Coordinates of C-alpha atoms and ligand atoms in Angstrom, one line a residue:
M1 CA -42.5 -4.5 -16.3
A2 CA -44.4 -2.3 -19.0
T3 CA -41.6 0.7 -19.7
D4 CA -42.9 4.5 -20.6
E5 CA -40.1 4.7 -23.1
S6 CA -42.4 6.0 -26.2
K7 CA -44.3 8.8 -24.0
P8 CA -43.5 12.3 -24.5
I9 CA -41.6 14.6 -21.9
P10 CA -44.1 16.5 -20.2
G11 CA -43.2 19.6 -19.6
G12 CA -41.2 22.0 -22.1
N13 CA -41.6 25.4 -21.8
T14 CA -40.5 26.2 -17.9
V15 CA -40.6 23.3 -16.6
L16 CA -37.8 21.0 -18.4
V17 CA -37.7 17.8 -17.4
E18 CA -34.6 14.8 -17.9
F19 CA -34.6 11.1 -17.0
D20 CA -31.3 9.6 -16.5
E21 CA -31.9 6.2 -14.7
G22 CA -35.1 5.9 -12.8
I23 CA -34.6 10.3 -11.6
A24 CA -36.3 13.0 -12.6
W25 CA -34.6 16.2 -12.9
V26 CA -37.1 19.0 -13.2
H27 CA -35.7 22.0 -13.7
L28 CA -38.1 25.5 -13.0
N29 CA -36.7 27.0 -16.5
R30 CA -37.1 30.7 -16.2
P31 CA -33.4 31.1 -16.7
E32 CA -33.5 34.9 -18.0
K33 CA -35.5 35.3 -14.8
R34 CA -34.3 33.2 -12.0
N35 CA -36.8 30.9 -12.0
A36 CA -39.6 33.7 -10.8
M37 CA -42.6 31.5 -10.8
S38 CA -45.4 32.5 -12.6
M39 CA -49.1 31.6 -13.0
E40 CA -47.5 29.9 -16.6
L41 CA -44.9 27.5 -14.8
A42 CA -48.1 26.9 -11.7
R43 CA -49.6 24.9 -15.2
E44 CA -47.0 23.3 -16.6
M45 CA -45.5 21.8 -12.9
N46 CA -49.2 20.3 -12.3
A47 CA -49.4 19.3 -15.2
V48 CA -45.6 18.2 -14.9
L49 CA -46.0 16.4 -11.9
D50 CA -49.8 14.9 -12.2
A51 CA -47.7 12.9 -15.5
L52 CA -44.1 12.0 -13.6
E53 CA -46.3 10.5 -11.4
T54 CA -47.9 7.2 -12.9
D55 CA -44.3 7.5 -15.7
D56 CA -41.9 4.0 -14.8
R57 CA -39.3 6.7 -16.1
C58 CA -39.0 8.5 -12.8
G59 CA -38.6 7.1 -9.8
V60 CA -37.4 9.9 -7.6
I61 CA -38.0 13.7 -8.4
V62 CA -34.8 16.4 -8.0
L63 CA -36.7 19.8 -8.7
T64 CA -33.7 22.7 -9.3
G65 CA -33.7 26.0 -11.1
K66 CA -31.3 26.0 -14.5
G67 CA -29.5 28.7 -14.9
E68 CA -28.4 30.5 -12.3
A69 CA -31.2 30.9 -9.2
F70 CA -33.5 27.8 -7.9
S71 CA -36.1 30.2 -7.6
A72 CA -36.3 34.4 -7.1
G73 CA -39.3 33.3 -6.0
M74 CA -43.0 34.3 -7.0
D75 CA -42.8 36.6 -10.4
L76 CA -43.7 39.9 -9.5
Q77 CA -44.9 41.4 -13.2
G78 CA -46.1 37.2 -14.4
F79 CA -47.7 36.2 -10.8
F80 CA -47.9 39.1 -8.7
R81 CA -49.4 42.0 -11.4
A82 CA -50.5 39.6 -13.7
S83 CA -53.3 37.7 -11.1
D84 CA -54.3 42.1 -9.5
A85 CA -55.3 42.4 -13.8
V86 CA -57.8 39.5 -14.1
S87 CA -60.9 38.4 -12.1
D88 CA -61.7 37.3 -9.0
V89 CA -62.6 34.3 -10.5
E90 CA -59.0 33.7 -12.0
R91 CA -56.8 35.3 -9.1
H92 CA -58.3 32.7 -7.4
R93 CA -57.6 30.1 -9.7
A94 CA -54.3 31.2 -10.5
Y95 CA -52.8 31.1 -6.1
R96 CA -54.8 28.0 -6.0
E97 CA -52.3 26.1 -9.1
T98 CA -49.8 27.5 -7.1
R99 CA -50.3 26.1 -3.9
A100 CA -51.3 22.9 -5.8
W101 CA -48.0 22.1 -7.4
Q102 CA -45.6 23.8 -4.8
W103 CA -47.1 22.3 -1.3
R104 CA -49.9 20.0 -1.5
T105 CA -49.1 17.5 -4.7
L106 CA -45.5 17.9 -3.2
M107 CA -45.5 17.1 0.0
H108 CA -48.0 14.5 -0.3
Y109 CA -46.5 13.1 -3.7
A110 CA -46.4 9.2 -4.2
K111 CA -42.3 9.3 -4.8
P112 CA -39.7 11.1 -3.0
T113 CA -38.1 14.0 -3.7
I114 CA -35.9 16.0 -3.5
A115 CA -35.0 19.5 -3.3
M116 CA -31.3 20.7 -4.9
V117 CA -30.6 24.7 -4.6
N118 CA -28.4 25.5 -7.2
G119 CA -29.0 29.2 -6.4
W120 CA -30.9 32.1 -5.7
C121 CA -33.7 30.6 -3.6
F122 CA -36.2 33.5 -1.8
G123 CA -39.7 33.8 -0.5
G124 CA -42.7 31.6 -2.7
A125 CA -39.5 28.8 -3.6
F126 CA -39.4 28.3 0.5
T127 CA -42.3 26.5 -0.4
P128 CA -41.6 24.0 -2.6
L129 CA -37.9 23.6 -1.1
I130 CA -39.8 23.2 2.7
C131 CA -42.4 21.0 0.8
C132 CA -40.0 18.3 -0.7
D133 CA -38.9 15.5 1.4
L134 CA -35.3 16.5 1.4
A135 CA -33.4 18.7 0.5
I136 CA -29.7 19.0 -0.6
T137 CA -28.5 23.1 -1.3
D138 CA -24.9 24.3 -2.9
Q139 CA -23.8 26.0 0.5
D140 CA -22.9 29.4 -1.8
A141 CA -26.6 29.5 -2.8
V142 CA -28.5 32.9 -1.1
F143 CA -31.6 32.4 0.7
G144 CA -33.8 35.2 1.4
L145 CA -37.7 36.0 3.2
S146 CA -37.8 39.4 1.1
E147 CA -40.4 39.6 1.1
I148 CA -40.1 42.6 3.9
N149 CA -38.3 44.8 2.3
W150 CA -41.0 45.3 -0.5
G151 CA -43.8 45.8 1.2
I152 CA -45.3 41.7 1.5
I153 CA -45.5 38.6 4.4
P154 CA -44.6 35.6 3.5
G155 CA -48.1 34.3 2.4
G156 CA -48.6 31.9 0.2
V157 CA -48.2 28.6 2.3
V158 CA -44.3 30.6 2.9
S159 CA -44.8 31.2 7.3
K160 CA -46.6 27.7 7.7
A161 CA -44.3 26.0 5.7
I162 CA -40.8 27.7 7.6
A163 CA -42.8 26.6 10.9
T164 CA -42.5 23.4 10.0
L165 CA -38.3 23.4 10.0
M166 CA -37.6 26.3 11.8
G167 CA -37.1 27.3 15.2
D168 CA -39.3 30.3 16.2
R169 CA -36.6 32.3 16.4
E170 CA -35.4 31.8 13.7
A171 CA -38.1 32.0 11.6
L172 CA -38.8 35.3 13.0
Y173 CA -36.1 37.0 12.4
Y174 CA -35.5 36.1 9.1
V175 CA -39.2 37.2 8.3
M176 CA -38.4 40.1 10.1
T177 CA -34.9 41.3 8.4
G178 CA -35.5 40.2 5.7
E179 CA -31.8 39.1 6.0
K180 CA -30.8 36.7 3.2
F181 CA -28.2 33.6 4.8
D182 CA -26.3 31.4 3.0
G183 CA -26.5 27.5 1.7
R184 CA -24.1 26.6 5.7
R185 CA -26.6 28.6 7.6
A186 CA -29.4 26.8 5.6
K187 CA -28.1 23.9 6.4
E188 CA -28.0 24.9 10.6
L189 CA -31.7 26.5 10.3
R190 CA -32.5 23.1 9.2
L191 CA -34.3 23.8 6.3
V192 CA -31.8 21.7 3.6
N193 CA -30.5 18.4 4.8
E194 CA -27.0 18.9 3.5
A195 CA -24.4 21.5 2.1
V196 CA -22.4 21.1 -0.3
P197 CA -19.2 22.7 -2.5
A198 CA -21.5 23.6 -5.7
A199 CA -19.4 21.2 -7.8
E200 CA -20.0 18.0 -6.2
L201 CA -23.9 19.1 -5.8
K202 CA -25.1 17.1 -9.2
E203 CA -23.7 14.3 -7.9
R204 CA -24.3 14.0 -4.3
T205 CA -27.9 14.5 -4.8
R206 CA -27.6 11.1 -8.0
A207 CA -25.6 9.7 -5.2
L208 CA -28.5 10.5 -2.4
A209 CA -31.7 9.7 -5.9
Q210 CA -29.8 6.0 -5.5
V211 CA -30.0 5.4 -2.8
L212 CA -34.2 5.8 -2.6
L213 CA -34.1 4.2 -6.1
T214 CA -33.2 0.8 -4.2
K215 CA -35.8 0.8 -2.0
N216 CA -39.0 -1.1 -1.7
P217 CA -40.9 1.9 -3.0
T218 CA -44.8 0.6 -1.6
V219 CA -43.2 0.8 2.4
L220 CA -41.1 4.0 1.0
R221 CA -43.9 6.2 -0.1
Q222 CA -45.5 4.4 3.2
A223 CA -43.0 5.6 5.6
R224 CA -43.0 9.0 4.1
M225 CA -47.0 8.8 4.3
A226 CA -47.7 8.1 7.8
Y227 CA -44.6 10.5 9.2
K228 CA -45.9 12.9 7.4
Y229 CA -49.5 12.9 9.2
A230 CA -48.6 11.9 12.6
R231 CA -46.7 15.4 13.2
E232 CA -49.6 16.2 13.4
M233 CA -51.6 14.6 15.4
D234 CA -51.8 13.8 19.0
W235 CA -50.1 10.7 20.4
E236 CA -53.1 8.4 21.0
L237 CA -54.2 9.1 17.6
A238 CA -50.7 8.9 16.5
A239 CA -51.0 5.6 17.7
E240 CA -54.1 4.1 16.4
Y241 CA -53.1 6.0 13.2
L242 CA -49.5 4.4 13.2
T243 CA -50.9 0.8 14.0
A244 CA -53.8 1.0 10.9
K245 CA -50.8 2.1 8.1
V246 CA -48.3 -0.2 9.3
D247 CA -51.3 -3.3 8.2
Q248 CA -52.0 -1.1 5.5
T249 CA -48.6 -0.9 4.7
T250 CA -48.0 -5.2 4.6
F251 CA -51.7 -4.9 2.4
V252 CA -51.1 -2.9 -0.6
D253 CA -46.8 -4.0 -0.2
R254 CA -46.6 -6.8 -3.7
E255 CA -42.7 -7.1 -2.9
R256 CA -43.7 -9.1 0.6
G257 CA -41.2 -7.4 2.2
R258 CA -41.9 -7.3 5.6
E259 CA -42.5 -11.2 4.9
K260 CA -39.0 -11.1 3.3
G261 CA -37.5 -9.3 6.0
L262 CA -38.1 -11.7 8.5
A263 CA -38.0 -15.0 6.9
Q264 CA -34.0 -14.2 5.9
F265 CA -33.7 -13.3 9.2
L266 CA -35.1 -15.6 11.4
D267 CA -35.2 -18.7 9.0
E268 CA -32.9 -18.7 6.7
K269 CA -30.2 -15.8 8.9
S270 CA -29.2 -14.1 5.4
F271 CA -29.7 -11.2 6.8
K272 CA -29.4 -8.6 9.7
P273 CA -31.4 -5.3 9.4
G274 CA -28.3 -3.9 11.7
F275 CA -26.0 -4.4 8.1
G276 CA -28.0 -3.9 5.1
H277 CA -31.0 -5.1 3.0
Y278 CA -33.7 -7.5 2.6
N279 CA -32.9 -9.3 0.0
R280 CA -35.9 -7.8 -2.2
D281 CA -35.2 -10.0 -5.2
A282 CA -36.2 -13.5 -3.4
E283 CA -39.0 -15.5 -3.9
Ligands
ACO1 N1 -40.7 38.3 -9.9 C1 -40.7 38.9 -11.8 N2 -39.0 39.2 -12.4 C2 -36.9 39.2 -11.4 C3 -37.8 38.5 -10.1 C4 -38.7 38.1 -9.2 N3 -39.4 37.5 -8.2 N4 -36.5 37.5 -9.9 C5 -35.5 38.5 -11.2 N5 -36.7 38.5 -12.0 C6 -36.2 38.8 -13.5 C7 -35.1 41.2 -13.3 O1 -36.6 41.9 -13.0 C8 -34.6 40.3 -14.1 O2 -35.4 40.6 -15.6 P1 -35.2 41.7 -17.3 O3 -34.1 40.8 -17.0 O4 -36.7 42.0 -17.2 O5 -34.5 43.2 -15.9 C9 -34.4 39.4 -14.3 O6 -35.1 38.8 -13.8 C10 -32.9 39.3 -13.6 O7 -33.0 39.4 -12.7 P2 -32.2 40.0 -12.4 O8 -32.4 40.8 -11.0 O9 -31.3 41.1 -13.0 O10 -30.5 39.1 -11.7 P3 -29.5 39.0 -10.7 O11 -28.6 38.2 -11.3 O12 -28.6 40.4 -10.8 O13 -30.5 39.2 -9.0 C11 -31.8 38.3 -7.8 C12 -30.6 38.1 -9.2 C13 -31.0 38.9 -6.2 C14 -32.4 36.7 -7.6 C15 -32.6 39.5 -7.7 O14 -32.8 39.8 -9.8 C16 -33.6 39.5 -7.1 O15 -33.9 40.4 -6.1 N6 -34.8 39.4 -7.0 C17 -36.4 39.3 -6.0 C18 -36.0 38.3 -4.9 C19 -36.9 38.6 -5.0 O16 -37.6 38.8 -3.2 N7 -37.8 37.4 -4.8 C20 -39.1 37.1 -3.5 C21 -40.7 37.9 -4.8 S1 -42.0 37.7 -3.1 C22 -42.6 36.0 -2.9 O17 -42.0 34.8 -3.6 C23 -43.6 35.6 -2.4

């Protein structure tokens, strides 16, 4: 298979990418500003995510932050003040570019995504956190929907995003009080899959990414998309859509996973789905 080893590494300024055996570690890189998200960062992140989607060095993305923070949210200077100071058209574009990477692209990304929360996570940072497929946090990371404390509402798509994972009582409690909470509480609130000690965060995240790298990538993509679209549908539509999606998956899967799995279980009796994975390398 062709590799992309000679391609330039995307990002390099407000976003840093490191490749590591199929994992692309994507770092928000404004540690001196606690990785607050500026207009420039949005542009760079859009370019990075575009590039990684077709880069063979990336099988899974881990989104995290350099330094002490995952992200302190939208940059109050470099996004809010800066976008107030430009024309309506440029302001519209700044919001569109931010929504693009934080929500649309991550939510529908062709490759699996894991948010690794390594410190402060405030306001607008909830959107990319929630739009990644999976999330692991330092149990002592500090989260906050701080908007109410300084005169705005959780905008962008934060209010919509938290409603997809948190219960109404809990979401409204934090929207209305702006109270902070730690990683353990984030786990209880279903914002993350796991909360682990800081010293274990990277290794645990790497181990999870490595599990994802062992899966049939086409079926993994189809399964993620099917889940995300089906949850927005009523039952009748979901049943029709999922039935069609099953057929589409078989059609587009060059690895012929369904065929191999059936043959190995039914004919060869070499594999049981209850005890592992079909042999992907079999012809
Ligand atoms: N926007 C712009 N600059 C920021 C932001 C932000 N969201 N967060 C931190 N910074 C800047 C600080 O102004 C400071 O800049 P300076 O060195 O030029 O003075 C630098 O980052 C470091 O921040 P400190 O506050 O000095 O760091 P500390 O570790 O003491 O505190 C904390 C970190 C708690 C994250 C604090 O910076 C903070 O409360 N930030 C704002 C968090 C927030 O409410 N975010 C939501 C924004 S609204 C939204 O996202 C929709």
